[in-house]
CSV table of C-alpha atoms in Angstrom, one decimal:
chain,number,residue,atom,x,y,z
A,1,ASP,CA,-0.1,-0.1,0.0
A,2,ALA,CA,1.8,3.2,-1.2
A,3,ASP,CA,0.0,5.2,1.6
A,4,VAL,CA,2.4,3.6,4.1
A,5,THR,CA,6.1,3.6,3.2
A,6,GLN,CA,9.1,2.2,4.9
A,7,THR,CA,12.8,2.9,4.4
A,8,PRO,CA,15.0,1.2,3.9
A,9,ARG,CA,13.5,-1.9,2.2
A,10,ASN,CA,16.5,-4.1,2.9
A,11,ARG,CA,19.4,-3.6,5.3
A,12,ILE,CA,22.4,-5.7,6.3
A,13,THR,CA,24.3,-4.6,9.3
A,14,LYS,CA,26.7,-5.9,11.9
A,15,THR,CA,26.2,-6.8,15.5
A,16,GLY,CA,26.4,-3.7,17.8
A,17,LYS,CA,25.5,-1.2,15.2
A,18,ARG,CA,22.7,1.3,15.7
A,19,ILE,CA,20.0,1.1,13.2
A,20,MET,CA,16.9,3.2,12.4
A,21,LEU,CA,14.0,2.0,10.4
A,22,GLU,CA,11.6,4.7,9.2
A,23,CYS,CA,7.9,4.7,8.4
A,24,SER,CA,5.8,7.4,6.8
A,25,GLN,CA,2.1,7.5,6.1
A,26,THR,CA,-0.2,9.7,4.0
A,27,LYS,CA,-3.5,8.3,5.4
A,28,GLY,CA,-3.9,10.9,8.1
A,29,HIS,CA,-4.2,8.2,10.7
A,30,ASP,CA,-3.4,8.9,14.3
A,31,ARG,CA,-2.3,5.3,15.3
A,32,MET,CA,0.9,3.8,14.1
A,33,TYR,CA,2.5,0.4,15.0
A,34,TRP,CA,5.8,-1.5,14.5
A,35,TYR,CA,5.7,-5.3,14.1
A,36,ARG,CA,8.3,-7.9,13.4
A,37,GLN,CA,7.7,-11.1,11.6
A,38,ASP,CA,9.8,-14.3,12.0
A,39,PRO,CA,9.2,-17.5,10.3
A,40,GLY,CA,6.7,-19.7,12.2
A,41,LEU,CA,6.0,-17.0,14.7
A,42,GLY,CA,3.5,-14.8,12.9
A,43,LEU,CA,3.5,-11.0,13.6
A,44,ARG,CA,4.5,-9.7,17.0
A,45,LEU,CA,4.0,-6.1,18.2
A,46,ILE,CA,7.1,-4.1,19.2
A,47,TYR,CA,5.7,-0.6,19.9
A,48,TYR,CA,2.6,1.4,19.2
A,49,SER,CA,1.6,5.0,19.2
A,50,PHE,CA,-1.9,6.5,19.4
A,51,ASP,CA,-0.8,10.1,18.7
A,52,VAL,CA,2.4,12.2,18.7
A,53,LYS,CA,2.5,12.3,22.5
A,54,ASP,CA,1.7,8.7,23.2
A,55,ILE,CA,4.1,5.8,22.9
A,56,ASN,CA,3.4,2.3,24.3
A,57,LYS,CA,5.5,-0.9,24.5
A,58,GLY,CA,4.2,-4.0,22.8
A,59,GLU,CA,5.0,-7.6,23.4
A,60,ILE,CA,8.7,-7.5,22.5
A,61,SER,CA,10.0,-4.0,23.1
A,62,ASP,CA,13.4,-5.0,24.7
A,63,GLY,CA,16.2,-3.8,22.5
A,64,TYR,CA,14.1,-1.4,20.6
A,65,SER,CA,13.0,2.2,20.9
A,66,VAL,CA,10.7,4.4,18.9
A,67,SER,CA,10.2,8.0,18.0
A,68,ARG,CA,7.0,9.6,16.8
A,69,GLN,CA,8.3,12.7,15.2
A,70,ALA,CA,5.0,13.8,13.7
A,71,GLN,CA,1.6,12.3,13.1
A,72,ALA,CA,2.8,10.9,9.8
A,73,LYS,CA,6.2,9.5,10.9
A,74,PHE,CA,7.1,6.8,13.3
A,75,SER,CA,10.7,5.5,13.5
A,76,LEU,CA,12.0,2.3,15.1
A,77,SER,CA,15.6,2.1,16.4
A,78,LEU,CA,17.7,-0.8,17.4
A,79,GLU,CA,20.2,0.7,19.7
A,80,SER,CA,22.8,-2.1,19.5
A,81,ALA,CA,21.7,-4.6,16.8
A,82,ILE,CA,22.1,-8.4,17.6
A,83,PRO,CA,21.6,-11.4,15.3
A,84,ASN,CA,18.3,-12.5,16.7
A,85,GLN,CA,16.8,-9.1,15.6
A,86,THR,CA,17.2,-10.4,12.0
A,87,ALA,CA,13.5,-10.4,10.8
A,88,LEU,CA,11.0,-8.7,8.6
A,89,TYR,CA,9.7,-5.4,10.1
A,90,PHE,CA,6.4,-4.0,9.3
A,91,CYS,CA,4.9,-0.6,10.0
A,92,ALA,CA,1.1,-0.2,10.2
A,93,THR,CA,-1.5,2.5,10.7
A,94,SER,CA,-5.1,2.6,11.7
A,95,ASP,CA,-7.9,5.1,12.1
A,96,TYR,CA,-9.7,5.6,15.4
A,97,ARG,CA,-12.9,7.0,14.2
A,98,ASP,CA,-15.2,4.2,12.9
A,99,ARG,CA,-16.2,1.5,15.5
A,100,GLY,CA,-15.7,-2.0,14.1
A,101,LYS,CA,-12.9,-0.7,11.8
A,102,TYR,CA,-10.6,-0.2,14.7
A,103,ASN,CA,-8.6,-3.2,13.7
A,104,GLU,CA,-8.4,-2.4,10.0
A,105,GLN,CA,-4.7,-1.8,9.9
A,106,PHE,CA,-2.8,-0.6,6.8
A,107,PHE,CA,0.6,-2.1,6.5
A,108,GLY,CA,3.8,-0.9,4.9
A,109,PRO,CA,5.9,-3.1,2.4
A,110,GLY,CA,8.2,-4.1,5.1
A,111,THR,CA,11.9,-3.8,5.9
A,112,ARG,CA,14.0,-6.9,5.7
A,113,LEU,CA,16.8,-6.5,8.4
A,114,THR,CA,19.8,-8.9,8.6
A,115,VAL,CA,22.2,-8.5,11.5
A,116,LEU,CA,25.4,-10.4,11.0
B,1,ASP,CA,-8.4,-11.6,22.1
B,2,ALA,CA,-10.1,-14.9,21.6
B,3,LYS,CA,-7.9,-17.8,20.4
B,4,THR,CA,-8.4,-18.7,16.8
B,5,THR,CA,-7.7,-22.1,15.1
B,6,GLN,CA,-7.1,-22.4,11.3
B,7,PRO,CA,-5.8,-25.3,9.2
B,8,PRO,CA,-2.2,-24.7,8.3
B,9,SER,CA,-2.7,-25.1,4.6
B,10,MET,CA,-5.2,-25.6,1.8
B,11,ASP,CA,-5.2,-26.0,-1.9
B,12,CYS,CA,-7.9,-24.6,-4.3
B,13,ALA,CA,-8.2,-24.9,-8.1
B,14,GLU,CA,-8.0,-21.6,-10.0
B,15,GLY,CA,-11.5,-20.3,-10.7
B,16,ARG,CA,-13.2,-22.3,-8.0
B,17,ALA,CA,-14.3,-21.0,-4.6
B,18,ALA,CA,-11.9,-21.0,-1.8
B,19,ASN,CA,-13.5,-21.7,1.6
B,20,LEU,CA,-11.1,-21.0,4.5
B,21,PRO,CA,-12.5,-22.1,8.0
B,22,CYS,CA,-11.6,-20.5,11.3
B,23,ASN,CA,-12.7,-21.7,14.8
B,24,HIS,CA,-13.1,-19.1,17.5
B,25,SER,CA,-15.0,-21.0,20.2
B,26,THR,CA,-14.2,-18.6,23.1
B,27,ILE,CA,-15.2,-15.4,21.2
B,28,SER,CA,-17.0,-13.0,23.4
B,29,GLY,CA,-20.1,-11.0,22.4
B,30,ASN,CA,-18.2,-7.7,21.6
B,31,GLU,CA,-15.4,-9.3,19.6
B,32,TYR,CA,-15.3,-9.0,15.8
B,33,VAL,CA,-13.9,-11.5,13.4
B,34,TYR,CA,-11.3,-10.0,11.0
B,35,TRP,CA,-9.5,-11.5,8.1
B,36,TYR,CA,-6.2,-10.4,6.7
B,37,ARG,CA,-3.9,-12.0,4.1
B,38,GLN,CA,-0.2,-11.7,3.4
B,39,ILE,CA,1.2,-12.3,0.0
B,40,HIS,CA,4.7,-13.7,0.2
B,41,SER,CA,6.8,-11.1,2.3
B,42,GLN,CA,4.6,-8.3,1.5
B,43,GLY,CA,2.7,-6.3,4.3
B,44,PRO,CA,-0.5,-7.9,5.5
B,45,GLN,CA,-3.7,-6.7,3.8
B,46,TYR,CA,-7.1,-6.3,5.4
B,47,ILE,CA,-9.8,-8.3,3.7
B,48,ILE,CA,-13.1,-8.2,5.7
B,49,HIS,CA,-14.5,-8.2,9.2
B,50,GLY,CA,-17.9,-9.0,10.8
B,51,LEU,CA,-19.7,-9.3,14.1
B,52,LYS,CA,-22.8,-11.4,13.7
B,53,ASN,CA,-24.1,-11.0,10.2
B,54,ASN,CA,-22.6,-12.3,7.0
B,55,GLU,CA,-20.6,-9.8,5.2
B,56,THR,CA,-19.5,-9.3,1.6
B,57,ASN,CA,-17.2,-6.9,-0.1
B,58,GLU,CA,-15.4,-6.6,-3.4
B,59,MET,CA,-12.7,-9.1,-2.2
B,60,ALA,CA,-14.6,-11.9,-0.3
B,61,SER,CA,-17.6,-13.0,1.7
B,62,LEU,CA,-17.5,-13.8,5.4
B,63,ILE,CA,-19.9,-16.4,6.9
B,64,ILE,CA,-20.3,-16.4,10.6
B,65,THR,CA,-22.2,-19.2,12.3
B,66,GLU,CA,-25.1,-18.4,14.5
B,67,ASP,CA,-23.4,-19.2,17.7
B,68,ARG,CA,-20.3,-17.2,16.4
B,69,LYS,CA,-17.9,-20.0,17.3
B,70,SER,CA,-16.6,-20.3,13.8
B,71,SER,CA,-16.5,-18.5,10.5
B,72,THR,CA,-15.6,-19.1,6.9
B,73,LEU,CA,-13.9,-16.7,4.5
B,74,ILE,CA,-15.0,-17.3,0.9
B,75,LEU,CA,-13.0,-16.2,-2.1
B,76,PRO,CA,-15.7,-16.8,-4.8
B,77,HIS,CA,-13.4,-17.2,-7.8
B,78,ALA,CA,-9.8,-17.9,-6.7
B,79,THR,CA,-7.0,-16.7,-8.9
B,80,LEU,CA,-3.3,-17.4,-8.7
B,81,ARG,CA,-2.8,-13.9,-7.1
B,82,ASP,CA,-4.9,-15.1,-4.2
B,83,THR,CA,-2.1,-17.4,-3.2
B,84,ALA,CA,-1.2,-16.1,0.2
B,85,VAL,CA,-1.3,-16.7,4.0
B,86,TYR,CA,-4.8,-16.0,5.4
B,87,TYR,CA,-5.1,-14.9,9.0
B,88,CYS,CA,-8.3,-15.0,11.2
B,89,ILE,CA,-8.4,-12.7,14.1
B,90,ALA,CA,-11.0,-12.3,16.9
B,91,ARG,CA,-10.7,-8.9,18.5
B,92,ASP,CA,-12.6,-6.4,20.6
B,93,SER,CA,-13.0,-3.2,18.7
B,94,GLY,CA,-12.2,-1.3,21.9
B,95,GLY,CA,-9.0,-0.8,23.7
B,96,TYR,CA,-5.7,-0.6,22.1
B,97,GLN,CA,-5.6,-2.0,18.7
B,98,LYS,CA,-2.8,-4.5,18.8
B,99,VAL,CA,-3.4,-7.1,16.1
B,100,THR,CA,-2.2,-10.5,16.9
B,101,PHE,CA,-1.5,-12.7,13.9
B,102,GLY,CA,-1.1,-16.4,14.4
B,103,ILE,CA,0.3,-18.8,11.8
B,104,GLY,CA,-2.7,-18.5,9.6
B,105,THR,CA,-3.7,-20.7,6.6
B,106,LYS,CA,-1.4,-21.0,3.6
B,107,LEU,CA,-3.7,-21.1,0.6
B,108,GLN,CA,-2.2,-22.4,-2.6
B,109,VAL,CA,-4.2,-21.8,-5.7
B,110,ILE,CA,-3.4,-24.3,-8.3
B,111,PRO,CA,-3.7,-23.7,-12.2
């Protein structure tokens, strides 16, 4: 979905390096999320943000941090990358307004991160 | 979120209807059933959702049993581009909107 973009799309880095993954959206949604996907484990939530002043930890936030620079931008940082953070990372957005559509989330194309 | 159970894989002939089942026997009254799909390594894509009534949109139909303990996603005329992993989620529309994806059903559409 071109409304949610992620950069970079692919990244290879070394253990101990600091990495930032960026997400931008043009959907005008207040809510943004970061997930990681590993083979056989489905999607797991790392952090989520309901607006610029709101940041919340998800299931697996250790080793990660986030920044919500603006309504449209939500960045994920790996302070000191380690090999078990090798995964596919997805950013998503959702709109608060319509009850029943709360869980209609719009996902970006993903960032494939490899930590050597 | 209520636990959902899906078969790990299914095959469907191109042009035929694909019927993907989901069990959610512990679903509560205010939990919706949502379906997403993920085409290989792309971002998940919302398909449809429902509470009690059957629903239809341009992508699919959702049939929910009267007791709401199970549902079926129907792709009426499957194409090769429908090959994907399909996720069924039972979720309250309130609260924070974490979406928990399990393993899903890998649908292979066969020419």
